[in-house]
Coordinates of N, CA, C and O and ligand atoms in Angstrom, one line a residue:
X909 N 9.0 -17.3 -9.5 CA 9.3 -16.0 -9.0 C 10.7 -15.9 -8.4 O 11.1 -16.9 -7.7
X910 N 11.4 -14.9 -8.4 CA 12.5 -14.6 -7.7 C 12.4 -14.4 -6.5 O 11.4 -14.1 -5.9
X911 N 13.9 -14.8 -5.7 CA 13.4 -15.0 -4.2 C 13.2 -13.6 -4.0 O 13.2 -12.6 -4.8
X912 N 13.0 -13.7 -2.6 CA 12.2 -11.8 -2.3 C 13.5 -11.7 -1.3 O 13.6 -12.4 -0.3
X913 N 14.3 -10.7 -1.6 CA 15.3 -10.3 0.0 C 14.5 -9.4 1.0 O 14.4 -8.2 1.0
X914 N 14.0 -10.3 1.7 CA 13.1 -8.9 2.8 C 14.1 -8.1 3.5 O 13.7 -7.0 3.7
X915 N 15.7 -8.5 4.1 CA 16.3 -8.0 4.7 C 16.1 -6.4 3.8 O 15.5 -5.4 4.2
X916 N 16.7 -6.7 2.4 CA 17.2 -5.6 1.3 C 15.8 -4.7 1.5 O 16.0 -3.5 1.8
X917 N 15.0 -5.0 1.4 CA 13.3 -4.5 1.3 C 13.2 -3.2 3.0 O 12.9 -2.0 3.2
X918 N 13.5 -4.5 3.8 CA 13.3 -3.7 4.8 C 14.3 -2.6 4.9 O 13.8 -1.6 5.4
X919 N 15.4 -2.4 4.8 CA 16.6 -1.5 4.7 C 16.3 -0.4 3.6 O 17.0 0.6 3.7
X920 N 15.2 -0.6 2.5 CA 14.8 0.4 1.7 C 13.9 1.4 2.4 O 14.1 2.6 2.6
X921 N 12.6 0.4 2.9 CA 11.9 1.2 3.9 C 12.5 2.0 5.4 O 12.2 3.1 5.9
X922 N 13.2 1.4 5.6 CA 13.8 2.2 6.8 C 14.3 3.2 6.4 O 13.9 4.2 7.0
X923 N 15.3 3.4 5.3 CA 15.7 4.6 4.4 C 14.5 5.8 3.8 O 14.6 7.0 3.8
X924 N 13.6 4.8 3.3 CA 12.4 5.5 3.2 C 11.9 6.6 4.7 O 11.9 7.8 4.8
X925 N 11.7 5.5 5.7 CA 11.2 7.0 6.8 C 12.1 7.6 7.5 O 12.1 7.9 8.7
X926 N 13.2 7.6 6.7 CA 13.8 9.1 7.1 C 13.9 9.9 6.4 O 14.9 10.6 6.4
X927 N 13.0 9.9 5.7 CA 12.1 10.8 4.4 C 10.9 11.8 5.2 O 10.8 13.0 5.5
X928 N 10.2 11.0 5.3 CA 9.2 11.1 6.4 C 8.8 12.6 6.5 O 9.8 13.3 6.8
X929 N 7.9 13.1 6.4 CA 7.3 14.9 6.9 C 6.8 14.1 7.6 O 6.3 13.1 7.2
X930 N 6.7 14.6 9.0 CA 5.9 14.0 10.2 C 6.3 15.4 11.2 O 7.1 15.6 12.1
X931 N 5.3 16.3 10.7 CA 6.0 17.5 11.7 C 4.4 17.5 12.9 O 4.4 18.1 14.0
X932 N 3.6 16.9 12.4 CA 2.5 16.8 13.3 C 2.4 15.3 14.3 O 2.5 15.4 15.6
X933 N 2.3 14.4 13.8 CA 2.1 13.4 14.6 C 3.6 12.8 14.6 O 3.5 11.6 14.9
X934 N 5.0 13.1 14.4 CA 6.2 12.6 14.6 C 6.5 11.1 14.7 O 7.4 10.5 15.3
X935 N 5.6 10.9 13.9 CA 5.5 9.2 13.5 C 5.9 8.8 12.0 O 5.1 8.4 11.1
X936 N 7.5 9.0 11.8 CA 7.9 8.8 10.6 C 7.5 7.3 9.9 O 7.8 6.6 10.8
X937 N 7.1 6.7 8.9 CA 6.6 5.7 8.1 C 7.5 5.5 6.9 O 7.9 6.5 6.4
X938 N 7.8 4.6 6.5 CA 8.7 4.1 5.5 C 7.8 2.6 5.2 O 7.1 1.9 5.9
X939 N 8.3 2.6 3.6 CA 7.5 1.7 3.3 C 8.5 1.3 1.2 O 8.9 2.2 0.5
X940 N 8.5 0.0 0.8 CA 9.2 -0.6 0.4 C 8.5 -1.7 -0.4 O 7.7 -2.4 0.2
X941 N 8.9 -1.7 -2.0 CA 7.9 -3.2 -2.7 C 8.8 -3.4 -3.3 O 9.6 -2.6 -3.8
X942 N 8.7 -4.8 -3.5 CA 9.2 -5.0 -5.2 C 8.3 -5.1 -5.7 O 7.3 -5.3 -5.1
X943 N 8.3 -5.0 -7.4 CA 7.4 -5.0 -8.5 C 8.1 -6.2 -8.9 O 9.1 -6.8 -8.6
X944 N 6.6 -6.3 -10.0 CA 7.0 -7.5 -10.9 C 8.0 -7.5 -12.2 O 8.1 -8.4 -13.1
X945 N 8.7 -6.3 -12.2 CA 9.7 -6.3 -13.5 C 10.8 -6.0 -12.5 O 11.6 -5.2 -13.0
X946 N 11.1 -6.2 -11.6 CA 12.6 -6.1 -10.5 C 12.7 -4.8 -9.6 O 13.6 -4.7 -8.8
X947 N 11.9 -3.8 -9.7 CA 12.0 -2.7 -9.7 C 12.0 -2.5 -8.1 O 11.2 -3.4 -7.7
X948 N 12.5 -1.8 -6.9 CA 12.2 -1.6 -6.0 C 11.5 -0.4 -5.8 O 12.3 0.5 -6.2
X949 N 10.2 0.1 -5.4 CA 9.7 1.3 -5.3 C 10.1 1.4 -3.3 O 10.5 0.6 -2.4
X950 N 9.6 3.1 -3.6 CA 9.4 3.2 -1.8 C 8.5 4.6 -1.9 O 7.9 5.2 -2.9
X951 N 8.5 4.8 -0.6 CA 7.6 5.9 0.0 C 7.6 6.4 1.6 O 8.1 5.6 2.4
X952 N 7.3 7.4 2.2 CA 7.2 7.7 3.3 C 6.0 8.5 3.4 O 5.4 8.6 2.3
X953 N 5.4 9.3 4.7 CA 4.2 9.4 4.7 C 4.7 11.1 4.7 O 5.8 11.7 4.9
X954 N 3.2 11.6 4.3 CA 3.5 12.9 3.9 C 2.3 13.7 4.6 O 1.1 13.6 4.1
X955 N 2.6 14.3 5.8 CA 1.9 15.0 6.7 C 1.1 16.1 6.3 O 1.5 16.6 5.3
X956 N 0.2 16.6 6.8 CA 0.0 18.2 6.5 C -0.8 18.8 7.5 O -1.4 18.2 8.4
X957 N -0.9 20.2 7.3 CA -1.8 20.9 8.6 C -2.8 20.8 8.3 O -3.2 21.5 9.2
X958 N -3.9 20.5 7.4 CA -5.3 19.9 7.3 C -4.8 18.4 7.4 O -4.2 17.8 6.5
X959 N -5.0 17.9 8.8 CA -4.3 16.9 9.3 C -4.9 15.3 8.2 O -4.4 14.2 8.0
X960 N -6.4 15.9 7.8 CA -6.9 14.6 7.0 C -6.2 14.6 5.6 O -6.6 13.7 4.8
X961 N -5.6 15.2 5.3 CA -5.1 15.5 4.3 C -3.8 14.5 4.0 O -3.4 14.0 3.0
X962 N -3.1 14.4 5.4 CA -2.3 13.4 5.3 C -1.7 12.4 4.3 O -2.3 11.4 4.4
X963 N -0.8 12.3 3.2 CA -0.5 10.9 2.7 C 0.0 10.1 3.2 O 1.1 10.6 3.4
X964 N -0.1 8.9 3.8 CA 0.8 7.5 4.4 C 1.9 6.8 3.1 O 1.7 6.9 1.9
X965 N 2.6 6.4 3.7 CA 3.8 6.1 3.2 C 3.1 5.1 2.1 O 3.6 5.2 1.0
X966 N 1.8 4.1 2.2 CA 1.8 3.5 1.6 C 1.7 4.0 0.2 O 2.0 3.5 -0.8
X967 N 0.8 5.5 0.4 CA -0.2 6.5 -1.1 C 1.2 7.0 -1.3 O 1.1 7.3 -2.5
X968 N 2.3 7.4 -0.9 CA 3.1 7.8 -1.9 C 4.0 6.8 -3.0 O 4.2 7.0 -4.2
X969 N 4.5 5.3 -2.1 CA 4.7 4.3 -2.4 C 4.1 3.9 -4.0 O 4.8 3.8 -5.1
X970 N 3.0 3.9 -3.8 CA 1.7 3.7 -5.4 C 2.0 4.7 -6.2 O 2.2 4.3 -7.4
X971 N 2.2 6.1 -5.8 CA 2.4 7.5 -6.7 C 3.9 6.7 -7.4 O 3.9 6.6 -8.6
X972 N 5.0 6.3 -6.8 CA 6.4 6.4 -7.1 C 5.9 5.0 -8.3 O 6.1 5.3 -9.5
X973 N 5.4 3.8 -8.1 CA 4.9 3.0 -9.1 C 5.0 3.2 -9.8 O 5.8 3.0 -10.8
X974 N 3.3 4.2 -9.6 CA 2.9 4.6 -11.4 C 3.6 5.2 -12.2 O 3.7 4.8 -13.3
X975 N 4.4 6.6 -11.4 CA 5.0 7.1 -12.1 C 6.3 6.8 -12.3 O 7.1 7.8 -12.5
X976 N 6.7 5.8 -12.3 CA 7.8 4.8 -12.1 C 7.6 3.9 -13.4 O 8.6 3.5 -14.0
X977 N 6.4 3.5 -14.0 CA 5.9 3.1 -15.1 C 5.1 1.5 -14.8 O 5.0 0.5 -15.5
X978 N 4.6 1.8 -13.6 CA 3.6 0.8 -13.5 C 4.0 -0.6 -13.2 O 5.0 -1.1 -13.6
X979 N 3.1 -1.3 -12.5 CA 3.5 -2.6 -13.0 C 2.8 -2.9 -11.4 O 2.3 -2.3 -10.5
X980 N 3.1 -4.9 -11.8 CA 2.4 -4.8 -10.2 C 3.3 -5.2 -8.7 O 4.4 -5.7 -8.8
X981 N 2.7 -5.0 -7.6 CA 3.3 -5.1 -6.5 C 3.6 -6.7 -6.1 O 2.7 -7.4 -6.3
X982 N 4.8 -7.2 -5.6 CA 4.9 -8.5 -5.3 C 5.2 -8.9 -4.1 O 4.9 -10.1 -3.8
X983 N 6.1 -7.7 -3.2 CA 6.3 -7.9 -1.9 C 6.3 -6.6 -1.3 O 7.0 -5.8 -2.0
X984 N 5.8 -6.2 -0.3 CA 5.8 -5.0 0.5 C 6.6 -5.3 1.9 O 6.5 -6.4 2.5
X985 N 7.1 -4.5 2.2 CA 7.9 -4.2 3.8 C 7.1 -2.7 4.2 O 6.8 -1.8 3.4
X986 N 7.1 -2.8 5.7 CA 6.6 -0.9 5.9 C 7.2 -1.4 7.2 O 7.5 -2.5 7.6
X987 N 7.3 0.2 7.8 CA 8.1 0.3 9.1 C 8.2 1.4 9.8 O 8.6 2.4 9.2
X988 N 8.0 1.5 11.1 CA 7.8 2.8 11.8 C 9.4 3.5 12.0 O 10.4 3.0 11.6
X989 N 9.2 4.5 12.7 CA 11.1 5.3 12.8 C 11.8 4.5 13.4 O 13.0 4.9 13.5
X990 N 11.5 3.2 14.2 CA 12.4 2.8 14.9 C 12.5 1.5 14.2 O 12.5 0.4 14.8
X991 N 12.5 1.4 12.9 CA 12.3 0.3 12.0 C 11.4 -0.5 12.4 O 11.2 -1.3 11.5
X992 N 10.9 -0.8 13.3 CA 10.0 -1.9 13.6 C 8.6 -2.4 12.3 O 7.7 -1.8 11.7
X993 N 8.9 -3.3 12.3 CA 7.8 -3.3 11.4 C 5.9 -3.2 11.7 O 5.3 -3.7 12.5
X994 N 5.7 -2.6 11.0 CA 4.4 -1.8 10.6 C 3.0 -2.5 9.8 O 3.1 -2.9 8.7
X995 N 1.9 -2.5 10.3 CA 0.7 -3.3 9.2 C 0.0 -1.9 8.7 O -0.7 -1.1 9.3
X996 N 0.4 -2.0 7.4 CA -0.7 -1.1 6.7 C -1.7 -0.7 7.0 O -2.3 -1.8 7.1
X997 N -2.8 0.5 7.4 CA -4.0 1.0 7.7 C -4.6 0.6 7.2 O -4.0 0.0 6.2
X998 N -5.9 0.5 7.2 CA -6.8 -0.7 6.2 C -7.1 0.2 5.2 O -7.7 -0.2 4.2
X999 N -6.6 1.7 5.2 CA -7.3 2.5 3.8 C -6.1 1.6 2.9 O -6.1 0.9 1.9
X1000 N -5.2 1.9 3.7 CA -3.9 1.4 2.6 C -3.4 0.0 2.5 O -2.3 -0.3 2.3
X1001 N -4.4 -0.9 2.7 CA -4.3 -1.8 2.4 C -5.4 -2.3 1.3 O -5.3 -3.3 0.6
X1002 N -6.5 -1.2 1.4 CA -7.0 -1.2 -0.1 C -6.8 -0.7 -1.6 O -7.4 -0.9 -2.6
X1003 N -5.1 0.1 -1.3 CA -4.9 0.8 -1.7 C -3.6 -0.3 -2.6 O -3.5 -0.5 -3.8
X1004 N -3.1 -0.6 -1.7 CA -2.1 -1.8 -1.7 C -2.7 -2.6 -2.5 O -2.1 -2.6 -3.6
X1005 N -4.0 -3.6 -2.5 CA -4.7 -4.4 -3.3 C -4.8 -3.8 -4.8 O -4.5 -4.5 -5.8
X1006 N -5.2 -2.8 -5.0 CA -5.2 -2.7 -6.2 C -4.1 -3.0 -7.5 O -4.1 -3.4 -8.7
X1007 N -3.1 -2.8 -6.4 CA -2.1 -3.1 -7.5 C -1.2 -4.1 -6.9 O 0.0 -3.8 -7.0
X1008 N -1.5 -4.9 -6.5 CA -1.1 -6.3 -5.7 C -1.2 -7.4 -7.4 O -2.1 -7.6 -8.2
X1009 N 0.4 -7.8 -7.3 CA 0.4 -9.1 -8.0 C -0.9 -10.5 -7.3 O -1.6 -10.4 -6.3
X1010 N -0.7 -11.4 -8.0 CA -1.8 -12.5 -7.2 C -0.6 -13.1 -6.4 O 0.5 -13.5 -6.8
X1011 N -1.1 -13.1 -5.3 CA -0.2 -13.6 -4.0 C 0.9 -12.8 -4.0 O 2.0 -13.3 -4.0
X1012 N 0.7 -11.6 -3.9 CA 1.5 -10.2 -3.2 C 1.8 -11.0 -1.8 O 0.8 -11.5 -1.2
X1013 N 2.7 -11.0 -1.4 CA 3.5 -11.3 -0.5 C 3.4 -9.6 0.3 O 3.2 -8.5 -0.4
X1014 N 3.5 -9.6 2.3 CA 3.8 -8.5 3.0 C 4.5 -9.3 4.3 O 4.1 -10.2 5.0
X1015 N 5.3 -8.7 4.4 CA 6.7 -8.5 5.8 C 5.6 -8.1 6.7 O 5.4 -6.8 6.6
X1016 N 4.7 -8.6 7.8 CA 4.0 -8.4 9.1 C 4.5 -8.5 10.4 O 5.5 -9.0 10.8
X1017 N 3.6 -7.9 11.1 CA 3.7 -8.3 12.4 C 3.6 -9.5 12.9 O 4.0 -9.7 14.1
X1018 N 2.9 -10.5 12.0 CA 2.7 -12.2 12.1 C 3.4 -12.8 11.3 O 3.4 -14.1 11.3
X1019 N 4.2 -12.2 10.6 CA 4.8 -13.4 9.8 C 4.4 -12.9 8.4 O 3.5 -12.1 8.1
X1020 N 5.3 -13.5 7.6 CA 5.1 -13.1 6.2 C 3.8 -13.5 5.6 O 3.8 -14.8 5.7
X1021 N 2.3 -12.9 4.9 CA 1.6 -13.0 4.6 C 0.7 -12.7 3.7 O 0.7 -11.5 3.4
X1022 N 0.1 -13.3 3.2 CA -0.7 -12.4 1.6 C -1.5 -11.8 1.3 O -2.5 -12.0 1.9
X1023 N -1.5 -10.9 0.5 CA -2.3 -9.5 0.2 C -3.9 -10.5 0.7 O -4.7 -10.1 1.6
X1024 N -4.1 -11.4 0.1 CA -5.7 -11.7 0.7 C -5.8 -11.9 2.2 O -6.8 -11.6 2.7
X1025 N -4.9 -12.2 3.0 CA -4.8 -12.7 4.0 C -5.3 -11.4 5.3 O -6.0 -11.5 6.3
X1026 N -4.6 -10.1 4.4 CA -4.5 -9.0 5.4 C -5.8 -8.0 5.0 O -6.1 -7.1 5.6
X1027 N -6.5 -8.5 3.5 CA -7.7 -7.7 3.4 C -8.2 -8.9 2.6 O -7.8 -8.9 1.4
X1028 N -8.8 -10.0 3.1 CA -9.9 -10.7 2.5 C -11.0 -10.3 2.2 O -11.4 -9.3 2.7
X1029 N -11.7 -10.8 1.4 CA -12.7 -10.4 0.5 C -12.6 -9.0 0.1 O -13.4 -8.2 0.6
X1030 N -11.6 -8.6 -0.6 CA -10.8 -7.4 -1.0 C -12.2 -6.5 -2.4 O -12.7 -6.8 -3.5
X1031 N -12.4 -5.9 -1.7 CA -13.4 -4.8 -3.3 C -12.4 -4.6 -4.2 O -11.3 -4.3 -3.9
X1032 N -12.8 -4.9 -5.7 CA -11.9 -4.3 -6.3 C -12.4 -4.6 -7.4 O -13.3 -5.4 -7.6
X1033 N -11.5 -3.5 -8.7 CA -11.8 -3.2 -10.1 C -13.4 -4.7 -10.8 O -14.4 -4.5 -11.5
X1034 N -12.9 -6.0 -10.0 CA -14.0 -6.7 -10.4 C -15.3 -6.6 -10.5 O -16.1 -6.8 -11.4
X1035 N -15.4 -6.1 -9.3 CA -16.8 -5.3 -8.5 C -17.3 -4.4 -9.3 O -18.5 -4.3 -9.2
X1036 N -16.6 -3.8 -10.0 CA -17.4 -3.0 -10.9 C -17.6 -3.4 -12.0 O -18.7 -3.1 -12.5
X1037 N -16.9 -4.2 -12.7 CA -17.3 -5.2 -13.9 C -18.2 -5.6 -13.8 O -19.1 -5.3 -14.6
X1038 N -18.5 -6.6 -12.8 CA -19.5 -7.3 -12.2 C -21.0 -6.9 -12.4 O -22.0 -7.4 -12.8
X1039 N -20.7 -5.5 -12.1 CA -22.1 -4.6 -11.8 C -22.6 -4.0 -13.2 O -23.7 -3.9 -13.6
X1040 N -21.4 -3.5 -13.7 CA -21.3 -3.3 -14.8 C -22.0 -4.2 -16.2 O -22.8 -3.9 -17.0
X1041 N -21.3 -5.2 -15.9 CA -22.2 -6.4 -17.4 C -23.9 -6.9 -16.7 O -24.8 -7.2 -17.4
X1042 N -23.9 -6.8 -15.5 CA -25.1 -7.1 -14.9 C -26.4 -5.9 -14.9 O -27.6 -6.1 -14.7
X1043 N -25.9 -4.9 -15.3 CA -26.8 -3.8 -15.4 C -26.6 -2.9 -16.9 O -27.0 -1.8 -17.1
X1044 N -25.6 -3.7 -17.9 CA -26.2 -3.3 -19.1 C -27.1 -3.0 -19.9 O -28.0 -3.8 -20.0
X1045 N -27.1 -2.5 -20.4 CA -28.6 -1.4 -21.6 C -29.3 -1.2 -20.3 O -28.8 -0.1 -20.1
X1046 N -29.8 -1.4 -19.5 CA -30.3 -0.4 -18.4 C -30.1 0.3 -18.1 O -28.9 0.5 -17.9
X1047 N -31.3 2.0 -17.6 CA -31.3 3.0 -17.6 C -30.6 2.8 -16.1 O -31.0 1.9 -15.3
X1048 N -29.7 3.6 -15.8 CA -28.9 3.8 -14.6 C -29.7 5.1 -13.8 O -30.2 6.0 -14.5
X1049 N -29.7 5.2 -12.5 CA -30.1 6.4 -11.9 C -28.9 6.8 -11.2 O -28.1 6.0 -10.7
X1050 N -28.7 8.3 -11.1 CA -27.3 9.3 -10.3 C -27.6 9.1 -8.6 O -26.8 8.9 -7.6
X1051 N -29.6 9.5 -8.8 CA -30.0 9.9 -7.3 C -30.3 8.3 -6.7 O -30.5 7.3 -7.4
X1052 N -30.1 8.4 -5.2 CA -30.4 7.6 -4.1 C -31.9 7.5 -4.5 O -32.5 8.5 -4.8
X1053 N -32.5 6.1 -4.4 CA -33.7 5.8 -4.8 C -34.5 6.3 -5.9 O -35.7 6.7 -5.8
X1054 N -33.8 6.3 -6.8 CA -34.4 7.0 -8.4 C -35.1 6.6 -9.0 O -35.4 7.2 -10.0
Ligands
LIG2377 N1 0.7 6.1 8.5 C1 1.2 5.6 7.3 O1 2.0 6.3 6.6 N2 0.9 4.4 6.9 C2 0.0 3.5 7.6 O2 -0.3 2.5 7.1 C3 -0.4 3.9 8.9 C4 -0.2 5.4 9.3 C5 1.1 7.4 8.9 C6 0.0 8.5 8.7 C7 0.5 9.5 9.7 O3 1.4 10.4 9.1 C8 1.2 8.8 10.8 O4 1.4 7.5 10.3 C9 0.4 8.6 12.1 O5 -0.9 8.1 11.9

């Protein structure tokens, strides 16, 4: 693997939240990956007045990916407005998992650390495979206790 410049990473995210819509909680977010074909994505968090509605820097970050042409994540940086660095919300660190290379590397508040490290025992696309080959040709129920 290529070395990872966290400096370069973190200077994208910092760029990133001053992107930032934060007209409610004024807590701009920036946030920064490399992918596995060289690519740098970013993102900032995207506020709104149905306050749950909210996107975090990390869910636009994933939008810029996909529609960037996919591929997977290898190192993340995030960071609050005063650049400090930032640990992903645990929604978005499920969110982050999904499209995590194996041993996705993240820029923490502890030290550089791995996608399993920061959501161990991670749910994911397996889990449903899983369930999936395990409850083949079986009649499936929609309702709760069917
Ligand atoms: N936020 C993010 O963008 N990412 C996180 O991982 C944590 C929280 C945003 C959401 C909201 O706009 C602001 O930070 C305050 O919660």
């Amino acid at each position: 693997m290529t070395e990872i410049d966290w400096a370069a990473l973190h200077d994208t995210a910092v760029e990133a939240s001053a992107k930032a819509y934060t007209p409610y909680s004024r807590f701009p977010v920036g946030a920064a990956a490399l992918v596995d074909d060289g690519r740098v994505v970013s993102g900032a968090n995207i506020e709104n007045a149905a306050y749950g509605v909210t996107l975090c820097a990390e869910c636009s970050l994933v939008s810029a990916l996909i529609m960037g042409g996919g591929g997977k994540l290898v190192a993340f940086s995030c960071v609050n407005g005063a650049g400090e660095r930032l640990m992903p919300c645990g929604r978005c660190r499920q969110l982050l998992s999904e499209h995590a290379a194996p041993g996705m590397l993240l820029d923490t508040v502890s030290g550089i650390r791995t996608m399993a490290e920061v959501l161990p025992d991670a749910f994911g696309p397996g889990a449903l495979d899983d369930y999936a080959a395990q409850t083949a040709g079986t009649q499936q129920t929609g309702a709760a206790g069917g």
